[in-house]
Short mmCIF file of C-alpha atoms and ligand atoms in Angstrom, two decimals:
data_model
loop_
_atom_site.label_atom_id
_atom_site.label_comp_id
_atom_site.label_asym_id
_atom_site.label_seq_id
_atom_site.Cartn_x
_atom_site.Cartn_y
_atom_site.Cartn_z
CA MET T 1406 114.38 77.60 210.61
CA SER T 1407 113.49 81.24 211.04
CA PRO T 1408 110.01 82.78 211.36
CA ASP T 1409 111.42 85.95 209.78
CA PRO T 1410 111.02 86.37 205.99
CA LYS T 1411 113.79 88.96 206.05
CA ALA T 1412 116.18 86.23 207.22
CA PHE T 1413 115.57 84.21 204.01
CA PRO T 1414 119.15 84.48 202.61
CA GLN T 1415 120.78 83.09 205.77
CA ALA T 1416 117.98 80.57 206.36
CA ALA T 1417 118.41 79.35 202.76
CA ARG T 1418 122.17 78.96 203.25
CA ASP T 1419 121.53 76.97 206.44
CA ALA T 1420 118.95 74.80 204.67
CA LEU T 1421 121.43 73.99 201.89
CA LYS T 1422 123.75 72.51 204.52
CA ASP T 1423 121.01 70.43 206.20
CA PRO T 1424 121.79 66.77 205.39
CA LEU T 1425 118.31 65.56 206.47
CA LEU T 1426 116.52 68.01 204.19
CA ARG T 1427 118.18 66.82 200.95
CA PRO T 1428 116.56 63.35 200.74
CA ALA T 1429 113.19 64.79 201.81
CA LEU T 1430 113.22 67.43 199.06
CA GLY T 1431 114.43 64.80 196.60
CA ARG T 1432 110.99 63.21 196.96
CA LEU T 1433 109.25 66.26 195.45
CA LYS T 1434 109.71 64.98 191.90
CA THR T 1435 108.79 61.38 192.61
CA HIS T 1436 105.90 62.12 194.97
CA PHE T 1437 104.23 65.10 193.38
CA GLY T 1438 105.86 65.96 190.06
CA ALA T 1439 105.46 62.51 188.55
CA GLY T 1440 101.95 62.14 189.99
CA ARG T 1441 100.77 65.39 188.43
CA ALA T 1442 102.35 64.59 185.07
CA ALA T 1443 100.60 61.20 184.92
CA ALA T 1444 97.26 62.68 185.99
CA VAL T 1445 97.46 65.42 183.36
CA GLN T 1446 98.26 62.89 180.67
CA ARG T 1447 95.41 60.60 181.75
CA TYR T 1448 92.92 63.50 181.73
CA GLY T 1449 93.53 64.41 178.12
CA ASP T 1450 92.69 68.03 177.35
CA PHE T 1451 94.00 69.44 180.60
CA GLU T 1452 94.69 72.83 179.01
CA SER T 1453 90.96 73.41 178.42
CA LEU T 1454 90.32 72.51 182.05
CA ARG T 1455 92.97 75.03 183.12
CA GLU T 1456 91.32 77.68 180.94
CA ALA T 1457 87.95 76.94 182.56
CA GLY T 1458 89.50 77.11 186.05
CA LYS T 1459 91.19 80.40 185.23
CA ALA T 1460 87.91 81.88 183.98
CA ILE T 1461 86.05 80.78 187.12
CA ARG T 1462 88.66 82.19 189.46
CA ASP T 1463 88.97 85.39 187.40
CA HIS T 1464 85.22 85.91 187.65
CA ALA T 1465 85.42 85.34 191.40
CA VAL T 1466 88.23 87.84 191.92
CA THR T 1467 86.58 90.51 189.80
CA HIS T 1468 83.15 90.02 191.42
CA LEU T 1469 84.34 89.41 194.96
CA ASP T 1470 82.13 92.06 196.55
CA ASP T 1471 78.89 90.73 195.04
CA LEU T 1472 79.79 87.08 195.61
CA LEU T 1473 80.64 87.65 199.26
CA VAL T 1474 77.35 89.46 199.91
CA THR T 1475 75.47 86.58 198.24
CA PHE T 1476 77.51 84.07 200.23
CA GLU T 1477 76.68 85.73 203.54
CA ALA T 1478 72.96 85.82 202.72
CA SER T 1479 73.05 82.12 201.76
CA VAL T 1480 74.86 81.16 204.97
CA ASN T 1481 72.37 83.16 207.06
CA ALA T 1482 69.46 81.47 205.28
CA ARG T 1483 70.87 78.11 206.36
CA GLY T 1484 71.16 79.20 209.98
CA GLY T 1485 74.91 79.85 210.00
CA THR T 1486 76.78 83.04 210.87
CA VAL T 1487 79.46 84.86 208.86
CA HIS T 1488 82.15 86.85 210.68
CA TRP T 1489 84.25 89.36 208.76
CA ALA T 1490 87.89 89.85 209.73
CA ARG T 1491 89.94 92.65 208.22
CA ASP T 1492 93.20 91.28 209.60
CA ALA T 1493 94.72 88.47 211.65
CA SER T 1494 93.92 90.15 214.95
CA GLU T 1495 90.22 90.51 214.12
CA ALA T 1496 90.08 86.92 212.93
CA ARG T 1497 91.67 85.59 216.13
CA ARG T 1498 89.29 87.68 218.27
CA ALA T 1499 86.22 86.50 216.35
CA ILE T 1500 87.24 82.84 216.73
CA LEU T 1501 88.01 83.25 220.43
CA THR T 1502 84.64 84.88 221.07
CA ILE T 1503 82.82 82.02 219.33
CA LEU T 1504 84.78 79.44 221.31
CA GLN T 1505 84.28 81.23 224.63
CA ASP T 1506 80.54 81.61 223.97
CA ALA T 1507 80.44 77.86 223.30
CA GLY T 1508 82.36 77.19 226.54
CA ALA T 1509 85.01 75.34 224.54
CA GLY T 1510 88.19 74.14 226.27
CA THR T 1511 89.45 71.86 223.51
CA VAL T 1512 89.18 72.37 219.77
CA THR T 1513 90.11 69.92 217.02
CA LYS T 1514 91.46 71.44 213.83
CA GLY T 1515 91.46 70.27 210.23
CA LYS T 1516 94.29 71.52 208.04
CA SER T 1517 93.99 75.25 207.46
CA MET T 1518 96.75 77.48 206.10
CA VAL T 1519 94.72 80.56 207.00
CA THR T 1520 94.82 79.61 210.69
CA GLU T 1521 98.62 79.29 210.28
CA GLU T 1522 98.63 82.71 208.61
CA ILE T 1523 96.79 84.31 211.54
CA ALA T 1524 98.88 82.41 214.14
CA LEU T 1525 95.75 81.01 215.74
CA ASN T 1526 97.18 78.15 217.83
CA PRO T 1527 99.48 80.18 220.11
CA PHE T 1528 96.68 82.71 220.57
CA LEU T 1529 94.19 80.03 221.62
CA GLU T 1530 96.73 78.46 223.97
CA ALA T 1531 97.41 81.84 225.55
CA ASN T 1532 93.68 82.12 226.17
CA GLY T 1533 93.33 78.72 227.83
CA ILE T 1534 91.96 76.77 224.82
CA VAL T 1535 93.79 73.64 223.64
CA PRO T 1536 93.98 73.31 219.82
CA VAL T 1537 94.65 69.79 218.49
CA GLU T 1538 95.72 69.47 214.87
CA THR T 1539 94.13 66.38 213.29
CA ASP T 1540 95.70 66.29 209.82
CA LEU T 1541 98.56 63.83 210.30
CA GLY T 1542 101.24 66.16 208.95
CA GLU T 1543 99.91 69.09 210.97
CA TYR T 1544 99.72 66.88 214.08
CA ILE T 1545 103.39 65.90 213.68
CA ILE T 1546 104.61 69.47 213.30
CA GLN T 1547 102.41 70.64 216.17
CA LEU T 1548 104.17 68.11 218.41
CA ARG T 1549 107.52 69.42 217.13
CA LYS T 1550 106.42 73.06 217.54
CA GLU T 1551 107.31 73.77 213.91
CA PRO T 1552 105.40 75.61 211.16
CA PRO T 1553 104.38 73.73 207.98
CA SER T 1554 107.13 73.39 205.38
CA HIS T 1555 104.70 72.77 202.50
CA ILE T 1556 101.10 73.80 201.85
CA ILE T 1557 99.58 70.34 201.34
CA ALA T 1558 102.26 68.23 203.05
CA PRO T 1559 103.17 70.18 206.19
CA ALA T 1560 105.70 67.60 207.46
CA PHE T 1561 107.26 66.96 204.06
CA HIS T 1562 110.71 67.87 205.40
CA LEU T 1563 110.74 64.99 207.89
CA SER T 1564 111.81 61.36 207.53
CA LYS T 1565 109.80 58.56 209.13
CA GLU T 1566 112.65 58.11 211.61
CA GLN T 1567 112.25 61.74 212.71
CA VAL T 1568 108.50 61.23 213.06
CA ALA T 1569 109.10 58.09 215.16
CA GLN T 1570 111.42 60.06 217.47
CA THR T 1571 108.77 62.76 217.76
CA PHE T 1572 106.08 60.25 218.74
CA LEU T 1573 108.35 58.51 221.26
CA ALA T 1574 109.08 61.86 222.92
CA ALA T 1575 105.45 63.07 222.86
CA HIS T 1576 103.37 59.95 223.58
CA THR T 1577 104.86 59.25 226.97
CA GLY T 1578 101.92 57.13 228.14
CA LEU T 1579 102.75 54.38 225.61
CA ASP T 1580 105.33 51.59 225.81
CA PRO T 1581 108.69 53.27 225.14
CA LYS T 1582 109.99 50.02 223.60
CA ARG T 1583 107.23 49.76 220.95
CA SER T 1584 108.33 49.49 217.33
CA LEU T 1585 107.72 52.54 215.17
CA GLU T 1586 109.83 51.50 212.21
CA GLU T 1587 106.95 51.00 209.80
CA ARG T 1588 104.93 53.91 208.44
CA ASN T 1589 101.75 52.06 209.24
CA ALA T 1590 102.70 51.83 212.93
CA LEU T 1591 103.11 55.63 213.00
CA VAL T 1592 99.76 56.18 211.31
CA GLN T 1593 97.96 53.75 213.63
CA GLU T 1594 99.42 55.41 216.72
CA ALA T 1595 98.40 58.89 215.61
CA ARG T 1596 94.98 57.58 214.61
CA ALA T 1597 94.30 56.10 218.05
CA ILE T 1598 95.37 59.25 219.86
CA LEU T 1599 93.44 61.56 217.57
CA ARG T 1600 90.29 59.42 217.72
CA ALA T 1601 90.02 60.16 221.43
CA GLN T 1602 90.45 63.87 220.73
CA PHE T 1603 87.69 63.86 218.09
CA GLU T 1604 85.27 62.28 220.56
CA THR T 1605 85.84 64.80 223.34
CA ALA T 1606 86.47 68.10 221.50
CA ASP T 1607 84.10 70.95 222.29
CA ALA T 1608 84.51 72.63 218.90
CA GLY T 1609 86.04 71.95 215.51
CA ILE T 1610 87.85 74.33 213.16
CA THR T 1611 88.45 73.59 209.48
CA GLY T 1612 89.61 75.61 206.53
CA ALA T 1613 87.84 75.67 203.16
CA ASN T 1614 89.16 75.05 199.68
CA PHE T 1615 86.15 76.74 198.08
CA LEU T 1616 83.01 78.63 199.07
CA SER T 1617 79.85 78.44 196.98
CA ALA T 1618 78.04 81.80 197.09
CA ALA T 1619 74.73 80.41 195.84
CA ASP T 1620 74.67 77.60 198.40
CA GLY T 1621 76.29 79.26 201.43
CA ALA T 1622 78.50 76.17 201.53
CA ALA T 1623 82.19 75.63 202.25
CA VAL T 1624 83.98 72.73 200.55
CA ILE T 1625 87.11 70.97 201.80
CA VAL T 1626 89.11 68.11 200.36
CA THR T 1627 91.12 65.72 202.54
CA ASN T 1628 92.69 62.32 202.19
CA GLU T 1629 92.38 61.33 205.84
CA GLY T 1630 88.75 62.03 206.66
CA ASN T 1631 89.81 64.22 209.57
CA GLY T 1632 87.87 67.14 208.13
CA ASP T 1633 84.58 65.28 208.53
CA LEU T 1634 85.34 64.17 212.07
CA THR T 1635 86.38 67.72 212.96
CA ARG T 1636 83.24 69.33 211.59
CA LEU T 1637 80.61 66.70 212.44
CA LEU T 1638 81.34 65.54 216.00
CA PRO T 1639 81.65 68.75 218.07
CA LYS T 1640 78.66 70.99 218.77
CA THR T 1641 80.34 74.03 217.25
CA HIS T 1642 82.03 74.15 213.86
CA ILE T 1643 84.02 77.14 212.66
CA VAL T 1644 85.29 77.47 209.08
CA VAL T 1645 88.23 79.87 208.79
CA THR T 1646 89.19 80.87 205.27
CA GLY T 1647 90.25 83.71 202.98
CA ILE T 1648 87.71 85.94 201.29
CA GLU T 1649 89.03 85.04 197.85
CA LYS T 1650 87.87 81.40 198.08
CA VAL T 1651 84.32 82.23 197.03
CA VAL T 1652 82.98 81.22 193.60
CA ARG T 1653 79.50 81.40 192.09
CA ASP T 1654 78.09 77.93 192.76
CA MET T 1655 78.74 74.21 192.97
CA THR T 1656 79.10 74.00 189.19
CA ASP T 1657 82.18 76.21 189.50
CA VAL T 1658 83.36 74.16 192.47
CA ALA T 1659 83.03 70.95 190.43
CA VAL T 1660 85.42 72.29 187.77
CA LEU T 1661 87.93 73.38 190.39
CA LEU T 1662 87.67 69.98 192.08
CA ARG T 1663 88.90 68.39 188.84
CA LEU T 1664 91.90 70.69 188.81
CA LEU T 1665 92.94 70.76 192.46
CA PRO T 1666 93.81 67.14 193.32
CA ARG T 1667 95.30 66.42 189.88
CA SER T 1668 97.60 69.43 190.24
CA ALA T 1669 98.38 68.75 193.90
CA THR T 1670 98.94 65.02 194.31
CA GLY T 1671 98.04 63.59 190.92
CA GLN T 1672 94.80 62.08 192.24
CA PRO T 1673 91.71 62.30 190.01
CA ILE T 1674 89.77 63.23 193.14
CA SER T 1675 90.65 63.51 196.82
CA THR T 1676 89.56 60.66 199.08
CA TYR T 1677 87.05 62.91 200.85
CA VAL T 1678 85.21 65.94 199.51
CA SER T 1679 83.12 67.51 202.28
CA VAL T 1680 80.42 70.09 201.67
CA MET T 1681 79.68 72.05 204.83
CA ALA T 1682 76.51 74.13 204.81
CA GLY T 1683 74.91 75.40 208.00
CA PRO T 1684 74.20 73.69 211.31
CA ARG T 1685 72.51 70.29 211.61
CA GLY T 1686 68.98 70.36 210.18
CA THR T 1687 66.00 68.90 212.03
CA ALA T 1688 65.93 65.86 209.75
CA GLU T 1689 69.70 65.32 209.93
CA THR T 1690 71.29 62.80 212.26
CA ASP T 1691 74.69 64.41 212.56
CA GLY T 1692 76.42 67.75 212.22
CA PRO T 1693 77.17 70.72 214.47
CA GLU T 1694 74.55 72.72 216.34
CA ASN T 1695 76.36 75.98 215.61
CA PHE T 1696 77.99 76.84 212.28
CA HIS T 1697 80.27 79.86 211.83
CA ILE T 1698 82.40 81.06 208.94
CA VAL T 1699 85.21 83.52 209.59
CA LEU T 1700 86.20 85.27 206.36
CA VAL T 1701 89.69 86.69 206.54
CA ASP T 1702 90.94 89.53 204.35
CA ASN T 1703 94.41 90.15 205.84
CA GLY T 1704 95.71 92.13 202.87
CA ARG T 1705 93.99 90.20 200.09
CA SER T 1706 91.59 92.95 199.00
CA SER T 1707 94.49 95.41 198.74
CA LEU T 1708 95.73 93.38 195.74
CA ILE T 1709 92.57 93.93 193.71
CA GLY T 1710 93.22 96.33 190.87
CA THR T 1711 96.99 95.95 191.17
CA GLU T 1712 99.46 94.13 188.94
CA ALA T 1713 99.43 91.30 191.49
CA GLN T 1714 95.65 90.76 191.36
CA ASP T 1715 95.97 87.45 189.49
CA VAL T 1716 97.59 85.84 192.53
CA LEU T 1717 94.15 85.86 194.18
CA ARG T 1718 93.11 83.14 191.71
CA CYS T 1719 95.28 80.68 193.65
CA ILE T 1720 93.60 77.47 194.82
CA ARG T 1721 96.58 76.46 197.03
CA CYS T 1722 97.32 73.24 195.16
CA SER T 1723 101.10 73.50 195.66
CA ALA T 1724 101.94 72.50 192.08
CA CYS T 1725 104.14 75.59 191.71
CA ILE T 1726 105.98 74.68 194.92
CA ASN T 1727 106.48 71.09 193.79
CA HIS T 1728 108.10 72.21 190.54
CA CYS T 1729 110.21 75.09 191.90
CA PRO T 1730 114.00 74.62 191.85
CA ILE T 1731 114.43 77.12 194.69
CA TYR T 1732 111.93 75.39 196.97
CA GLY T 1733 113.47 72.08 195.89
CA ALA T 1734 116.84 73.28 197.20
CA VAL T 1735 115.95 75.09 200.42
CA GLY T 1736 112.52 73.74 201.46
CA GLY T 1737 109.70 75.68 203.05
CA HIS T 1738 110.99 76.78 206.44
CA ALA T 1739 113.66 79.04 204.91
CA TYR T 1740 110.90 81.39 203.71
CA GLY T 1741 109.90 82.23 207.29
CA ALA T 1742 106.29 82.66 206.17
CA THR T 1743 103.10 80.62 205.86
CA TYR T 1744 103.23 80.57 202.05
CA MET T 1745 106.44 79.39 200.44
CA GLY T 1746 107.80 78.73 196.96
CA PRO T 1747 106.43 80.63 193.94
CA ILE T 1748 103.00 81.27 195.45
CA GLY T 1749 104.72 82.74 198.52
CA ALA T 1750 107.00 84.80 196.28
CA ALA T 1751 104.00 86.27 194.45
CA LEU T 1752 101.66 86.65 197.43
CA ASN T 1753 103.81 87.51 200.45
CA PRO T 1754 105.22 90.85 199.25
CA GLY T 1755 101.64 91.95 198.54
CA VAL T 1756 100.05 90.98 201.84
CA MET T 1757 103.08 91.33 204.14
CA GLY T 1758 104.71 94.30 202.43
CA VAL T 1759 107.69 94.43 200.08
CA ALA T 1760 109.99 95.59 202.88
CA GLU T 1761 109.14 92.40 204.74
CA ALA T 1762 109.08 89.79 201.97
CA ALA T 1763 111.11 91.13 199.02
CA HIS T 1764 113.59 88.25 199.35
CA HIS T 1765 110.83 85.84 198.36
CA ALA T 1766 110.28 87.59 195.02
CA ASN T 1767 114.02 87.49 194.41
CA ALA T 1768 114.20 83.76 195.17
CA SER T 1769 113.44 82.68 191.63
CA THR T 1770 115.42 81.55 188.61
CA PHE T 1771 112.48 82.64 186.40
CA CYS T 1772 112.52 79.24 184.75
CA GLY T 1773 108.76 79.66 184.39
CA ARG T 1774 107.86 76.10 185.41
CA CYS T 1775 105.55 77.39 188.16
CA ALA T 1776 103.35 79.25 185.67
CA GLU T 1777 103.34 76.24 183.32
CA VAL T 1778 101.90 73.92 185.98
CA CYS T 1779 99.59 76.37 187.75
CA PRO T 1780 96.05 75.02 187.26
CA VAL T 1781 94.56 78.53 187.15
CA MET T 1782 97.32 80.01 184.96
CA ILE T 1783 98.65 82.60 187.38
CA PRO T 1784 101.60 84.41 185.75
CA LEU T 1785 103.78 83.91 188.83
CA PRO T 1786 107.12 85.09 187.35
CA LYS T 1787 105.44 88.26 186.05
CA ILE T 1788 104.09 89.04 189.52
CA MET T 1789 107.49 88.35 191.10
CA ARG T 1790 109.05 90.72 188.57
CA HIS T 1791 106.50 93.32 189.61
CA TRP T 1792 107.54 93.00 193.27
CA ARG T 1793 111.20 93.25 192.26
CA ALA T 1794 110.40 96.47 190.43
CA VAL T 1795 108.55 97.80 193.50
CA GLU T 1796 111.51 96.89 195.69
CA TYR T 1797 113.86 98.71 193.31
CA SER T 1798 111.70 101.82 192.89
CA SER T 1799 111.09 102.06 196.66
CA GLY T 1800 114.83 102.14 197.31
CA LEU T 1801 114.59 98.87 199.25
CA ALA T 1802 116.86 96.85 196.98
CA PRO T 1803 120.39 96.19 198.31
CA LYS T 1804 122.83 98.93 197.30
CA ALA T 1805 125.05 96.48 195.39
CA ILE T 1806 122.10 95.54 193.17
CA THR T 1807 120.95 99.13 192.66
CA ARG T 1808 124.45 100.22 191.71
CA GLY T 1809 124.98 97.18 189.48
CA LEU T 1810 121.69 97.77 187.66
CA GLY T 1811 122.47 101.48 187.37
CA LEU T 1812 125.82 100.66 185.80
CA TRP T 1813 124.23 98.15 183.44
CA ALA T 1814 121.51 100.66 182.46
CA PHE T 1815 124.14 103.33 181.79
CA ALA T 1816 126.00 101.00 179.43
CA ALA T 1817 122.85 99.53 177.85
CA LYS T 1818 121.76 103.00 176.75
CA ARG T 1819 125.09 103.48 174.94
CA PRO T 1820 125.38 100.71 172.31
CA ALA T 1821 129.03 101.36 171.45
CA LEU T 1822 130.05 101.26 175.10
CA TYR T 1823 127.90 98.16 175.68
CA ARG T 1824 129.48 96.34 172.72
CA PHE T 1825 132.96 97.24 173.89
CA GLY T 1826 132.19 96.25 177.49
CA THR T 1827 130.72 92.85 176.63
CA ARG T 1828 133.67 92.03 174.33
CA VAL T 1829 136.17 92.93 177.06
CA ALA T 1830 134.21 91.08 179.74
CA ALA T 1831 133.95 87.93 177.59
CA ARG T 1832 137.69 87.98 176.93
CA LEU T 1833 138.54 88.53 180.59
CA LEU T 1834 136.25 85.69 181.69
CA ARG T 1835 137.86 83.38 179.14
CA LEU T 1836 141.31 84.27 180.49
CA MET T 1837 140.22 83.58 184.06
CA ALA T 1838 138.61 80.22 183.25
CA SER T 1839 140.07 76.79 183.85
CA SER T 1840 138.61 73.72 182.10
CA GLY T 1841 135.91 75.92 180.60
CA MET T 1842 134.59 77.18 183.94
CA VAL T 1843 135.14 80.43 185.84
CA ARG T 1844 135.57 79.35 189.46
CA ALA T 1845 136.17 82.69 191.22
CA LEU T 1846 136.08 86.44 190.66
CA PRO T 1847 137.32 89.32 192.78
CA VAL T 1848 133.61 90.18 193.32
CA LYS T 1849 130.58 88.00 194.18
CA ASN T 1850 132.62 85.60 196.33
CA GLY T 1851 129.43 84.27 197.92
CA TRP T 1852 127.97 83.36 194.52
CA PHE T 1853 131.12 81.50 193.46
CA ALA T 1854 131.42 79.73 196.83
CA VAL T 1855 128.70 77.26 195.82
CA ARG T 1856 128.78 77.25 192.00
CA ASP T 1857 130.96 77.80 188.94
CA PHE T 1858 130.15 79.86 185.87
CA PRO T 1859 130.63 78.53 182.32
CA ALA T 1860 133.24 80.60 180.53
CA PRO T 1861 131.94 82.47 177.47
CA HIS T 1862 133.08 80.97 174.19
CA GLY T 1863 132.81 82.19 170.63
CA LYS T 1864 131.45 85.62 169.83
CA THR T 1865 129.20 87.86 171.91
CA PHE T 1866 125.45 87.86 171.28
CA GLN T 1867 125.66 91.16 169.41
CA GLN T 1868 128.48 89.90 167.17
CA GLN T 1869 126.47 86.77 166.32
CA TRP T 1870 123.31 88.82 165.72
CA LYS T 1871 125.16 91.15 163.38
CA ALA T 1872 126.63 88.22 161.44
CA ARG T 1873 123.19 86.62 160.94
CA ARG T 1874 121.37 89.72 159.67
S1 SF4 W 899 99.89 79.62 192.43
FE1 SF4 W 899 98.90 78.11 191.10
S2 SF4 W 899 100.24 76.31 191.26
FE2 SF4 W 899 100.77 77.65 193.00
S3 SF4 W 899 99.51 76.94 194.70
FE3 SF4 W 899 98.36 78.57 193.68
S4 SF4 W 899 97.04 77.53 192.20
FE4 SF4 W 899 98.61 76.07 192.81
#
């Protein structure tokens, strides 16, 4: 595992050789793929729902400035405070100031990819504040000091045996001979430990799946209920989320809530949907005394008006990840970034820079499955192609690729040469093949080290085209 997106090629090769990762990734289809397919079929006209979701998110992205101003006014009217963060550093500082003002020493956290993105936990620890992840998957990887390998299932790469080993090593106050063979035993142990943390935490931090501008409310979905315990029990609650999560109102949120769980896990609705709006009111019996929302830009607004703008529609459901053959082969850690799979490939080069994350855009077969399952119809392959073009035009592409493409372009502009070249190449490949497969070439040894290439048979495309016309 590497935290460096530039190390993707080597990290991917290492991941391919990881025997524990294979069975874990094999569960993608059975866990998520099959669940989504069944949910879509049960719903009926899912395409109309996708169209509605796309329209809502498109409106949000194209009216972000107005919606955010409305959202801030609505939050203020409810007694909450909005903090604006241009980048990760500003976001971390804003959160630290809130926590220090509250005198917080311990903070419980609901699952939040934005806090992963801004590397909040190490920053809090360095400043004497103990963050405790309360989503079960996040809790497991926090104990293992690993980043999430999946957006909605952060510990997806681990077997239950690995989780049991992690708990035995971390929970040293418990009987070392206890049985942790059953999943339920693992869940019960984490539950008991986290319950004590919920009761004593000074502050709680959650993310938000959506923000309603009209209501000044943040909405999160969870299946464990940890979001509610994180936001309701401590005196101070901080929501940390990206600026693009805002939509007009709860009517928009209701449409997106039909799309998100069906696309993510195949559930018609998540077990818990929590609407968080302002501090505890005088007539309310629970809720925080202080309510803050930290809105993080961190490169998002720079995508508005560009060819990658559509990526801001994302609702982080992970459907594209669950259906991606590249993610399915190498897992999430190989990406060395918070966002992995097709959404990472479309988003990371934009917010991190092409020089940093170009490998992600290249890590695609362009099968198009990601765009087919995306609930808000983001043209992910098109955006990846855009980043590839930027990489090429900026001179950042590897020399072998630039020269290869240059050679291909030279030939493609000269039809006679192209026809001759393809005929010769097809014949040569046929001569080099055994049992219908080309197994090695004097070039691209790395490519052939892990796969064979079907030998061309019959006529070239141009010969067939000519014959049919
Ligand atoms: S790009 Fe689409 S499919 Fe992928 S996480 Fe975002 S909303 Fe889901």
